Every structure is written in structure tokens, then in C-alpha cells.
Tab-separated table of N, CA and C in Angstrom:
chain	number	residue	atom	x	y	z
A	21	ILE	N	-45.164	2.196	14.832
A	21	ILE	CA	-43.587	2.378	14.973
A	21	ILE	C	-44.112	4.320	14.446
A	22	LEU	N	-43.967	4.952	14.827
A	22	LEU	CA	-44.624	6.822	13.933
A	22	LEU	C	-42.847	7.095	13.691
A	23	TRP	N	-42.799	7.896	12.840
A	23	TRP	CA	-41.307	8.307	11.922
A	23	TRP	C	-41.476	9.661	12.037
A	24	VAL	N	-41.425	10.890	13.245
A	24	VAL	CA	-41.082	12.240	12.517
A	24	VAL	C	-40.110	12.649	12.411
A	25	TYR	N	-39.993	14.209	11.608
A	25	TYR	CA	-39.102	15.008	10.842
A	25	TYR	C	-39.598	15.961	12.030
A	26	SER	N	-38.243	16.335	13.107
A	26	SER	CA	-38.499	17.100	13.737
A	26	SER	C	-38.037	18.808	13.334
A	27	GLY	N	-36.770	18.447	12.363
A	27	GLY	CA	-35.958	19.303	11.753
A	27	GLY	C	-34.529	20.246	12.488
A	28	ARG	N	-35.105	20.230	12.916
A	28	ARG	CA	-33.422	20.830	13.954
A	28	ARG	C	-32.245	19.116	14.805
A	29	ARG	N	-33.571	18.738	14.689
A	29	ARG	CA	-33.256	17.870	16.154
A	29	ARG	C	-33.225	16.152	15.631
A	30	GLY	N	-33.322	16.501	14.239
A	30	GLY	CA	-33.336	15.075	13.056
A	30	GLY	C	-34.689	14.658	13.791
A	31	VAL	N	-34.160	12.853	12.955
A	31	VAL	CA	-36.062	11.790	12.421
A	31	VAL	C	-35.979	11.648	14.242
A	32	HIS	N	-37.123	10.992	14.636
A	32	HIS	CA	-37.377	10.524	15.965
A	32	HIS	C	-38.164	10.182	15.250
A	33	CYS	N	-38.235	7.986	16.346
A	33	CYS	CA	-39.230	7.085	16.384
A	33	CYS	C	-39.729	7.088	17.238
A	34	TRP	N	-41.054	7.294	17.258
A	34	TRP	CA	-42.331	7.359	18.260
A	34	TRP	C	-42.791	6.054	17.885
A	35	VAL	N	-42.580	5.061	19.226
A	35	VAL	CA	-43.046	3.460	19.644
A	35	VAL	C	-44.049	3.375	20.363
A	36	CYS	N	-45.254	3.269	19.422
A	36	CYS	CA	-46.820	2.887	19.981
A	36	CYS	C	-47.105	1.627	20.217
A	37	ASP	N	-45.881	0.491	20.466
A	37	ASP	CA	-46.141	-0.840	21.113
A	37	ASP	C	-46.547	-0.943	22.101
A	38	SER	N	-47.834	-0.814	23.099
A	38	SER	CA	-47.534	-1.506	24.553
A	38	SER	C	-46.979	-2.126	25.529
A	39	ARG	N	-46.567	-2.793	24.511
A	39	ARG	CA	-45.204	-3.695	25.291
A	39	ARG	C	-44.078	-2.899	25.532
A	40	ALA	N	-43.884	-1.557	24.637
A	40	ALA	CA	-42.403	-1.594	24.559
A	40	ALA	C	-42.645	-0.064	25.986
A	41	ARG	N	-43.595	0.055	25.034
A	41	ARG	CA	-43.893	1.553	26.155
A	41	ARG	C	-43.892	1.380	27.692
A	42	LYS	N	-44.191	-0.152	27.959
A	42	LYS	CA	-44.122	-0.303	29.544
A	42	LYS	C	-42.398	-0.452	30.541
A	43	LEU	N	-41.621	-0.391	29.233
A	43	LEU	CA	-40.251	-1.314	29.547
A	43	LEU	C	-39.608	-0.159	30.392
A	44	SER	N	-38.582	-0.452	31.375
A	44	SER	CA	-37.942	0.729	32.383
A	44	SER	C	-37.316	1.384	31.689
A	45	ASN	N	-36.562	2.196	31.901
A	45	ASN	CA	-36.244	2.683	31.114
A	45	ASN	C	-34.750	2.365	31.082
A	46	GLU	N	-34.039	1.733	32.269
A	46	GLU	CA	-32.738	0.506	31.772
A	46	GLU	C	-33.163	-0.670	30.639
A	47	GLN	N	-34.216	-0.796	30.280
A	47	GLN	CA	-34.991	-2.305	29.253
A	47	GLN	C	-34.450	-1.005	28.322
A	48	ARG	N	-34.894	0.104	28.164
A	48	ARG	CA	-34.968	1.270	27.018
A	48	ARG	C	-33.475	1.275	25.884
A	49	SER	N	-32.695	1.403	27.894
A	49	SER	CA	-31.164	1.849	27.315
A	49	SER	C	-30.336	0.139	26.809
A	50	ALA	N	-31.204	-0.399	27.154
A	50	ALA	CA	-30.597	-1.320	26.891
A	50	ALA	C	-31.027	-1.741	25.161
A	51	ILE	N	-31.850	-1.451	24.808
A	51	ILE	CA	-32.665	-1.771	23.486
A	51	ILE	C	-31.345	-0.533	22.199
A	52	ALA	N	-31.394	0.483	22.887
A	52	ALA	CA	-31.260	1.293	22.291
A	52	ALA	C	-29.146	1.061	22.297
A	53	ASP	N	-28.991	1.101	23.024
A	53	ASP	CA	-27.304	0.335	23.255
A	53	ASP	C	-27.480	-1.285	21.945
A	54	TYR	N	-27.581	-1.589	21.571
A	54	TYR	CA	-27.830	-2.636	20.660
A	54	TYR	C	-27.653	-2.117	19.734
A	55	PHE	N	-28.651	-1.370	19.397
A	55	PHE	CA	-28.967	-0.227	18.078
A	55	PHE	C	-26.866	0.590	17.493
A	56	ARG	N	-26.658	1.081	18.961
A	56	ARG	CA	-25.821	2.473	18.628
A	56	ARG	C	-25.361	1.791	19.018
A	57	VAL	N	-24.059	2.526	17.374
A	57	VAL	CA	-22.514	2.120	16.862
A	57	VAL	C	-21.521	3.978	17.000
A	58	TYR	N	-22.216	5.122	16.543
A	58	TYR	CA	-21.633	6.081	16.922
A	58	TYR	C	-21.588	6.324	18.521
A	59	LYS	N	-20.603	6.342	19.108
A	59	LYS	CA	-20.150	6.515	20.571
A	59	LYS	C	-19.678	8.039	20.980
A	60	GLY	N	-18.449	8.210	19.929
A	60	GLY	CA	-18.040	9.832	20.154
A	60	GLY	C	-18.103	10.992	20.667
A	61	GLY	N	-17.706	12.279	20.781
A	61	GLY	CA	-18.216	13.257	21.569
A	61	GLY	C	-18.156	13.945	20.037
A	62	GLU	N	-18.512	15.413	20.449
A	62	GLU	CA	-17.804	16.323	19.478
A	62	GLU	C	-16.717	16.048	19.721
A	63	ASN	N	-15.490	16.492	20.343
A	63	ASN	CA	-14.496	16.666	20.159
A	63	ASN	C	-13.443	15.004	20.450
A	64	SER	N	-14.400	14.340	20.288
A	64	SER	CA	-13.213	12.769	20.163
A	64	SER	C	-13.359	12.867	18.872
A	65	LEU	N	-11.930	12.071	18.282
A	65	LEU	CA	-11.415	12.164	16.802
A	65	LEU	C	-12.494	11.207	16.711
A	66	LYS	N	-12.170	10.091	17.289
A	66	LYS	CA	-12.655	8.892	16.996
A	66	LYS	C	-13.895	9.026	17.211
A	67	LYS	N	-14.945	8.193	16.549
A	67	LYS	CA	-16.682	8.432	17.254
A	67	LYS	C	-17.683	7.091	16.643
A	68	VAL	N	-16.502	6.099	16.114
A	68	VAL	CA	-17.169	4.547	16.293
A	68	VAL	C	-16.455	3.613	16.222
A	69	SER	N	-16.249	3.025	16.985
A	69	SER	CA	-15.165	2.026	16.922
A	69	SER	C	-15.906	0.168	16.629
A	70	LEU	N	-15.820	-0.337	15.995
A	70	LEU	CA	-16.462	-1.058	15.580
A	70	LEU	C	-15.316	-2.660	16.043
A	71	THR	N	-15.560	-3.303	16.974
A	71	THR	CA	-14.233	-4.182	17.490
A	71	THR	C	-14.835	-6.089	17.416
A	72	GLY	N	-14.076	-6.512	17.846
A	72	GLY	CA	-14.562	-7.886	17.053
A	72	GLY	C	-13.313	-8.393	15.550
A	73	PRO	N	-13.570	-9.434	15.804
A	73	PRO	CA	-13.189	-10.722	14.561
A	73	PRO	C	-14.232	-10.248	13.750
A	74	VAL	N	-14.801	-10.115	13.965
A	74	VAL	CA	-16.272	-9.853	12.661
A	74	VAL	C	-17.116	-9.278	12.983
A	75	LEU	N	-17.980	-8.434	12.160
A	75	LEU	CA	-19.501	-7.196	12.442
A	75	LEU	C	-20.334	-8.434	13.257
A	76	HIS	N	-21.188	-8.009	13.858
A	76	HIS	CA	-22.515	-8.585	14.256
A	76	HIS	C	-22.933	-8.670	13.056
A	77	PRO	N	-24.100	-9.757	13.096
A	77	PRO	CA	-24.731	-9.743	12.073
A	77	PRO	C	-25.636	-8.990	11.294
A	78	PHE	N	-25.927	-7.818	12.307
A	78	PHE	CA	-26.595	-6.834	12.221
A	78	PHE	C	-26.604	-5.683	11.988
A	79	LEU	N	-25.084	-5.257	11.961
A	79	LEU	CA	-23.740	-4.717	11.542
A	79	LEU	C	-23.171	-5.047	10.122
A	80	ALA	N	-23.229	-5.963	9.825
A	80	ALA	CA	-22.479	-6.279	8.550
A	80	ALA	C	-23.928	-6.630	7.555
A	81	ARG	N	-25.085	-6.798	8.076
A	81	ARG	CA	-26.252	-6.282	7.115
A	81	ARG	C	-26.340	-4.615	6.665
A	82	SER	N	-26.023	-3.851	7.676
A	82	SER	CA	-26.291	-3.061	7.780
A	82	SER	C	-25.214	-2.185	6.887
A	83	TYR	N	-24.052	-2.800	6.613
A	83	TYR	CA	-22.996	-2.219	6.085
A	83	TYR	C	-22.813	-2.278	4.463
A	84	THR	N	-22.749	-3.522	3.949
A	84	THR	CA	-23.661	-4.237	2.772
A	84	THR	C	-24.372	-3.674	2.035
A	85	ASP	N	-25.594	-4.360	2.921
A	85	ASP	CA	-26.801	-3.406	1.829
A	85	ASP	C	-26.844	-1.984	1.945
A	86	VAL	N	-27.026	-1.411	2.549
A	86	VAL	CA	-27.159	0.035	2.551
A	86	VAL	C	-26.096	0.951	2.802
A	87	LEU	N	-25.169	0.814	4.330
A	87	LEU	CA	-24.609	1.973	4.273
A	87	LEU	C	-23.038	2.196	2.966
A	88	LYS	N	-22.659	1.068	2.764
A	88	LYS	CA	-21.601	1.141	2.411
A	88	LYS	C	-21.503	1.574	0.222
A	89	CYS	N	-23.232	1.014	0.342
A	89	CYS	CA	-23.448	2.368	-1.320
A	89	CYS	C	-23.785	3.676	-1.120
A	90	PHE	N	-24.475	3.646	-0.065
A	90	PHE	CA	-25.399	4.670	-0.081
A	90	PHE	C	-23.984	5.765	0.061
A	91	PHE	N	-22.638	5.191	0.885
A	91	PHE	CA	-21.925	6.525	0.940
A	91	PHE	C	-21.030	6.478	-0.560
A	92	GLU	N	-20.679	5.503	-1.140
A	92	GLU	CA	-20.138	5.290	-2.093
A	92	GLU	C	-20.449	6.519	-3.646
A	93	ASP	N	-21.835	6.176	-3.694
A	93	ASP	CA	-22.527	6.099	-4.627
A	93	ASP	C	-23.809	7.705	-4.569
A	94	LYS	N	-23.320	8.102	-2.767
A	94	LYS	CA	-24.753	9.334	-3.647
A	94	LYS	C	-23.364	10.206	-1.913
A	95	LEU	N	-23.481	9.963	-0.629
A	95	LEU	CA	-22.505	10.714	0.091
A	95	LEU	C	-21.405	10.812	-0.568
A	96	LEU	N	-20.282	10.539	-0.485
A	96	LEU	CA	-18.943	10.758	-1.070
A	96	LEU	C	-19.135	11.503	-2.012
A	97	HIS	N	-19.978	12.226	-3.316
A	97	HIS	CA	-19.833	12.404	-4.166
A	97	HIS	C	-20.716	14.007	-3.766
A	98	SER	N	-22.180	13.999	-2.895
A	98	SER	CA	-22.924	15.006	-3.072
A	98	SER	C	-21.918	15.440	-1.716
A	99	GLN	N	-21.339	14.925	-0.568
A	99	GLN	CA	-20.278	15.567	0.490
A	99	GLN	C	-19.570	16.271	-0.213
A	100	GLN	N	-18.313	16.255	-1.150
A	100	GLN	CA	-17.437	16.139	-1.365
A	100	GLN	C	-16.242	16.469	-0.547
A	101	LEU	N	-16.899	14.952	-0.080
A	101	LEU	CA	-15.645	14.520	1.953
A	101	LEU	C	-14.299	14.465	0.823
A	102	PHE	N	-13.770	13.921	-0.199
A	102	PHE	CA	-12.846	14.606	-0.417
A	102	PHE	C	-11.620	15.953	-1.086
A	103	ALA	N	-12.143	16.502	-1.393
A	103	ALA	CA	-12.261	17.869	-2.453
A	103	ALA	C	-11.249	18.858	-1.344
A	104	SER	N	-11.598	18.923	-0.585
A	104	SER	CA	-11.044	20.053	0.037
A	104	SER	C	-9.337	19.798	1.006
A	105	GLU	N	-8.005	19.522	0.900
A	105	GLU	CA	-7.926	19.777	2.275
A	105	GLU	C	-8.232	19.694	3.846
A	106	GLU	N	-9.089	20.632	4.174
A	106	GLU	CA	-9.793	20.178	5.425
A	106	GLU	C	-10.441	18.863	5.548
A	107	ARG	N	-11.299	18.430	4.729
A	107	ARG	CA	-11.807	17.622	4.533
A	107	ARG	C	-11.643	16.817	4.304
A	108	CYS	N	-9.956	16.177	3.892
A	108	CYS	CA	-9.438	15.393	3.888
A	108	CYS	C	-8.805	14.848	5.127
A	109	GLN	N	-8.437	15.918	6.024
A	109	GLN	CA	-8.158	16.197	6.508
A	109	GLN	C	-8.665	15.013	7.818
A	110	LYS	N	-10.192	15.424	8.227
A	110	LYS	CA	-11.131	15.035	9.149
A	110	LYS	C	-11.161	13.341	8.403
A	111	ILE	N	-10.586	12.614	7.582
A	111	ILE	CA	-10.801	11.202	7.292
A	111	ILE	C	-9.656	10.980	7.804
A	112	LEU	N	-8.459	11.688	7.483
A	112	LEU	CA	-7.778	10.953	8.107
A	112	LEU	C	-7.379	10.814	9.223
A	113	GLU	N	-8.072	11.477	10.072
A	113	GLU	CA	-7.630	11.556	11.465
A	113	GLU	C	-8.447	10.298	12.053
A	114	LEU	N	-9.184	9.889	11.497
A	114	LEU	CA	-10.002	8.451	11.811
A	114	LEU	C	-9.310	7.301	11.870
A	115	ILE	N	-8.215	7.776	11.450
A	115	ILE	CA	-6.809	6.534	11.073
A	115	ILE	C	-6.542	6.071	11.938
A	116	PRO	N	-6.404	4.931	12.813
A	116	PRO	CA	-5.466	5.961	14.262
A	116	PRO	C	-4.068	5.006	13.988
A	117	ASP	N	-3.507	4.815	12.905
A	117	ASP	CA	-2.164	5.292	12.524
A	117	ASP	C	-1.583	6.275	11.570
A	118	GLU	N	-0.966	6.379	13.043
A	118	GLU	CA	-0.508	8.320	11.833
A	118	GLU	C	1.000	7.892	10.760
A	119	ASN	N	1.178	6.926	10.792
A	119	ASN	CA	1.994	6.956	9.859
A	119	ASN	C	1.487	6.768	8.232
A	120	VAL	N	-0.247	5.479	8.473
A	120	VAL	CA	-0.766	5.583	7.152
A	120	VAL	C	-1.053	7.046	7.207
A	121	ALA	N	-1.830	7.413	8.026
A	121	ALA	CA	-2.574	8.139	7.565
A	121	ALA	C	-1.911	9.750	6.975
A	122	SER	N	-0.587	9.770	7.236
A	122	SER	CA	0.643	10.818	6.873
A	122	SER	C	0.940	10.219	5.405
A	123	GLU	N	1.409	8.651	5.072
A	123	GLU	CA	1.260	7.990	3.511
A	123	GLU	C	-0.030	8.533	3.106
A	124	LEU	N	-0.936	8.284	2.984
A	124	LEU	CA	-2.542	9.174	2.356
A	124	LEU	C	-2.688	10.108	2.234
A	125	HIS	N	-2.511	11.053	3.193
A	125	HIS	CA	-1.723	12.983	2.775
A	125	HIS	C	-0.836	12.959	1.550
A	126	ASP	N	1.012	12.264	1.721
A	126	ASP	CA	1.353	12.502	1.632
A	126	ASP	C	1.209	12.179	-0.413
A	127	LYS	N	0.371	10.993	-0.234
A	127	LYS	CA	0.001	11.115	-2.047
A	127	LYS	C	-1.069	11.935	-2.427
A	128	TRP	N	-1.872	12.040	-1.841
A	128	TRP	CA	-2.379	13.292	-2.013
A	128	TRP	C	-1.979	14.615	-2.271
A	129	GLN	N	-1.824	15.220	-1.976
A	129	GLN	CA	-0.754	17.162	-2.303
A	129	GLN	C	0.017	16.168	-3.059
A	130	GLY	N	0.747	14.925	-3.330
A	130	GLY	CA	1.373	14.794	-4.776
A	130	GLY	C	0.248	14.662	-5.976
A	131	ASN	N	-1.028	14.055	-6.023
A	131	ASN	CA	-1.780	13.730	-6.807
A	131	ASN	C	-3.055	15.748	-6.966
A	132	ARG	N	-2.618	16.955	-6.994
A	132	ARG	CA	-3.261	17.776	-6.799
A	132	ARG	C	-3.047	18.593	-8.387
A	133	ARG	N	-4.250	17.950	-9.649
A	133	ARG	CA	-4.010	18.327	-10.505
A	133	ARG	C	-5.418	18.890	-10.620
A	134	SER	N	-5.074	19.700	-11.506
A	134	SER	CA	-6.378	20.918	-11.649
A	134	SER	C	-7.335	20.493	-12.336
A	135	SER	N	-7.114	19.020	-13.799
A	135	SER	CA	-7.654	18.347	-14.203
A	135	SER	C	-7.958	17.682	-14.115
A	136	ILE	N	-8.430	17.527	-12.936
A	136	ILE	CA	-9.278	15.629	-12.780
A	136	ILE	C	-10.372	16.549	-11.556
A	137	SER	N	-11.837	15.811	-12.051
A	137	SER	CA	-13.101	17.098	-11.294
A	137	SER	C	-13.087	16.749	-9.563
A	138	LYS	N	-13.773	17.162	-9.538
A	138	LYS	CA	-14.141	17.207	-8.235
A	138	LYS	C	-14.835	15.906	-7.609
A	139	GLU	N	-15.353	14.602	-8.416
A	139	GLU	CA	-16.025	13.291	-8.158
A	139	GLU	C	-15.220	12.317	-8.742
A	140	ASP	N	-14.301	12.741	-9.698
A	140	ASP	CA	-12.784	11.361	-9.651
A	140	ASP	C	-11.909	11.622	-8.245
A	141	VAL	N	-12.053	13.473	-7.895
A	141	VAL	CA	-10.691	13.237	-6.535
A	141	VAL	C	-11.165	12.205	-5.354
A	142	ASN	N	-13.030	12.533	-5.158
A	142	ASN	CA	-13.771	11.869	-4.671
A	142	ASN	C	-12.947	10.447	-4.611
A	143	ALA	N	-14.042	10.069	-5.546
A	143	ALA	CA	-13.602	8.842	-5.901
A	143	ALA	C	-11.799	7.457	-5.635
A	144	ALA	N	-11.547	8.669	-6.705
A	144	ALA	CA	-9.807	8.021	-6.385
A	144	ALA	C	-9.049	8.315	-5.191
A	145	ARG	N	-9.620	8.854	-4.083
A	145	ARG	CA	-9.041	9.647	-2.809
A	145	ARG	C	-9.577	8.101	-2.353
A	146	TRP	N	-10.783	7.908	-2.250
A	146	TRP	CA	-11.431	6.654	-1.041
A	146	TRP	C	-10.894	5.743	-2.087
A	147	GLU	N	-10.374	5.383	-3.203
A	147	GLU	CA	-10.030	3.861	-3.488
A	147	GLU	C	-8.561	3.886	-3.024
A	148	GLN	N	-7.641	4.490	-3.449
A	148	GLN	CA	-6.880	5.286	-2.478
A	148	GLN	C	-6.432	4.208	-1.230
A	149	LEU	N	-7.973	5.124	-0.567
A	149	LEU	CA	-7.614	4.690	0.906
A	149	LEU	C	-7.435	3.162	1.652
A	150	LYS	N	-8.728	3.093	0.520
A	150	LYS	CA	-9.287	1.495	0.695
A	150	LYS	C	-8.140	0.209	0.670
A	151	THR	N	-7.308	0.645	-0.545
A	151	THR	CA	-6.526	0.355	-1.020
A	151	THR	C	-4.735	-0.054	0.272
A	152	THR	N	-4.920	1.046	0.461
A	152	THR	CA	-3.632	1.422	1.452
A	152	THR	C	-4.065	0.144	2.733
A	153	LEU	N	-5.264	1.135	3.340
A	153	LEU	CA	-5.636	0.065	4.560
A	153	LEU	C	-5.677	-1.497	4.453
A	154	GLN	N	-6.529	-1.637	2.995
A	154	GLN	CA	-6.468	-3.173	3.128
A	154	GLN	C	-5.582	-4.150	2.750
A	155	SER	N	-4.461	-3.024	2.381
A	155	SER	CA	-3.287	-4.074	1.501
A	155	SER	C	-2.440	-4.694	2.755
A	156	GLY	N	-2.040	-6.199	2.206
A	156	GLY	CA	-1.030	-6.632	3.316
A	156	GLY	C	0.021	-5.914	4.727
A	157	LYS	N	0.345	-4.889	3.465
A	157	LYS	CA	0.980	-4.384	4.519
A	157	LYS	C	0.097	-3.544	5.560
A	158	HIS	N	-0.482	-2.431	5.979
A	158	HIS	CA	-0.770	-2.297	6.769
A	158	HIS	C	-2.186	-3.040	7.302
A	159	LYS	N	-2.181	-4.834	6.903
A	159	LYS	CA	-3.532	-5.364	7.914
A	159	LYS	C	-3.091	-5.260	9.287
A	160	THR	N	-3.490	-4.282	10.324
A	160	THR	CA	-2.527	-4.664	11.175
A	160	THR	C	-4.514	-4.607	12.116
A	161	GLN	N	-4.093	-5.266	12.926
A	161	GLN	CA	-5.658	-5.289	14.194
A	161	GLN	C	-5.948	-4.203	13.717
A	162	GLY	N	-5.319	-2.612	14.168
A	162	GLY	CA	-6.033	-1.307	14.642
A	162	GLY	C	-6.572	-0.819	13.413
A	163	LEU	N	-6.611	-1.256	12.166
A	163	LEU	CA	-6.599	-1.408	10.817
A	163	LEU	C	-7.822	-1.834	10.377
A	164	ARG	N	-8.050	-2.806	10.647
A	164	ARG	CA	-8.286	-3.900	10.117
A	164	ARG	C	-10.523	-3.711	9.602
A	165	ARG	N	-10.860	-2.745	10.532
A	165	ARG	CA	-12.365	-1.832	10.539
A	165	ARG	C	-12.405	-1.112	9.919
A	166	CYS	N	-11.016	-0.204	10.156
A	166	CYS	CA	-10.984	1.450	9.866
A	166	CYS	C	-12.721	1.808	8.651
A	167	VAL	N	-12.096	1.201	7.085
A	167	VAL	CA	-12.671	1.455	5.831
A	167	VAL	C	-14.415	1.388	6.449
A	168	GLU	N	-14.440	0.684	6.562
A	168	GLU	CA	-16.295	0.269	8.290
A	168	GLU	C	-16.237	1.732	9.236
A	169	GLU	N	-15.623	1.819	9.646
A	169	GLU	CA	-15.503	2.713	10.677
A	169	GLU	C	-15.925	4.723	10.013
A	170	ILE	N	-15.118	4.917	9.243
A	170	ILE	CA	-15.559	5.391	8.805
A	170	ILE	C	-16.842	5.987	7.486
A	171	VAL	N	-16.902	4.680	6.931
A	171	VAL	CA	-18.643	4.478	6.528
A	171	VAL	C	-19.792	4.208	7.572
A	172	PHE	N	-19.200	4.240	8.741
A	172	PHE	CA	-20.646	4.114	9.581
A	172	PHE	C	-20.431	5.474	10.574
A	173	SER	N	-19.494	6.207	10.573
A	173	SER	CA	-19.313	6.942	11.228
A	173	SER	C	-19.605	8.797	10.274
A	174	TYR	N	-19.749	8.142	8.959
A	174	TYR	CA	-19.957	9.741	8.265
A	174	TYR	C	-21.888	9.090	8.001
A	175	THR	N	-22.157	8.300	7.970
A	175	THR	CA	-23.717	7.353	7.608
A	175	THR	C	-24.725	6.597	8.032
A	176	TYR	N	-24.037	6.234	9.445
A	176	TYR	CA	-24.996	5.222	10.919
A	176	TYR	C	-25.778	6.638	11.605
A	177	PRO	N	-27.295	6.444	11.482
A	177	PRO	CA	-27.658	6.930	12.718
A	177	PRO	C	-27.430	7.187	13.636
A	178	ARG	N	-27.185	8.592	14.396
A	178	ARG	CA	-26.693	8.493	15.746
A	178	ARG	C	-28.440	8.648	16.887
A	179	LEU	N	-27.851	7.977	17.642
A	179	LEU	CA	-29.033	7.450	18.954
A	179	LEU	C	-29.283	8.803	20.104
A	180	ASP	N	-29.795	9.113	19.673
A	180	ASP	CA	-29.821	10.476	21.507
A	180	ASP	C	-30.558	9.464	22.345
A	181	MET	N	-29.190	9.019	22.822
A	181	MET	CA	-29.737	7.814	24.135
A	181	MET	C	-30.458	8.565	25.206
A	182	GLU	N	-30.386	10.031	26.177
A	182	GLU	CA	-31.087	10.453	26.469
A	182	GLU	C	-32.900	10.695	26.441
A	183	ARG	N	-32.487	10.734	24.776
A	183	ARG	CA	-34.474	10.943	24.624
A	183	ARG	C	-34.867	9.146	24.407
A	184	CYS	N	-34.037	8.564	24.746
A	184	CYS	CA	-34.687	6.386	24.695
A	184	CYS	C	-35.458	6.195	25.656
A	185	GLN	N	-34.609	6.609	26.651
A	185	GLN	CA	-34.941	6.268	28.001
A	185	GLN	C	-36.584	7.050	28.613
A	186	SER	N	-36.822	7.892	27.951
A	186	SER	CA	-38.417	8.833	28.451
A	186	SER	C	-38.879	7.985	27.906
A	187	THR	N	-40.474	8.327	28.514
A	187	THR	CA	-41.032	7.901	27.821
A	187	THR	C	-42.562	8.692	27.014
């Protein structure tokens, strides 16, 4: 496997295994689809949809071993995900229940204190979001995976399915 960074198009993985190179486009697509989580387009609000009662073991390991820690320890602060109204709104749009999103929006509007640093705002709002979505009050089928879906949508690699098919 050769990893190549191409700039504008991101990172490419070139598989040099002779068996893999002999796969049909259909077989390559099936393998790529196994790893694909990001399914939304540019104009769709919800880009990640994790279904089923539990995450697939591959996705569960990805989430617990890498994605969750990276999101909370690095990305949340470096990208300032909750530092502006516009960025907060992008995250709130990922919550399928408008009442819950509105409840969080109202909390965040009420907590606008200039003495809170941007890092503290990001951490505090992320904790509020997690607590709200995972509370018994809002623990419905549609919200069960919402925290994980937000983390996946910001951290999980996006596959170019067309590139996965060509030889």
C-alpha cells in the first residue's frame, strides 16, 4: 500500500497487491462501500447515517480508538467548531430533532459570556450537546447515534467511490 498526498484531492491509497489489482470494478466497489460512512452530498444536511442497534465492530473500534479522542482533544479546539453562530448552526443541523436543536441553540444563546475563552466555549458546548442528546429525556431512536454521527462527519475519511473503481 502506497499513501500519496495530492494536495487538492487529498490522500490517495494505491494498492499494489496483485490480487487486489485483478478485482473487477464491482468487487472494488463492494470493498470501498464496506469502509464508506460518509454518504451525503454537498447539499444534504445529514452526511453520515449510522444505522442498527450497535455500530459495526470496525466502526466501533474506529470511533473509540481514534475518532472520538481526535475530535475532542484536537479538532474541537483547533477548528473552533462552536466558536461562532454559523459553526454552531452547522452542527445543530446534524441533529434530526428540531426541538432538541432549538433547545441547544437557546442554551448557547443564553450563555454568551465574553469571559469564557473560545476553548472553554467549544468544550462546554460539546459537553452540553452530548449530555442533551444522551439524556433519558431525548434518548429516542433517531438521536441514539447523533453524537457518533457528528464525530464521524467531521473526522472519518471520505472515499471517492469513482476513483475506487478505476484500475
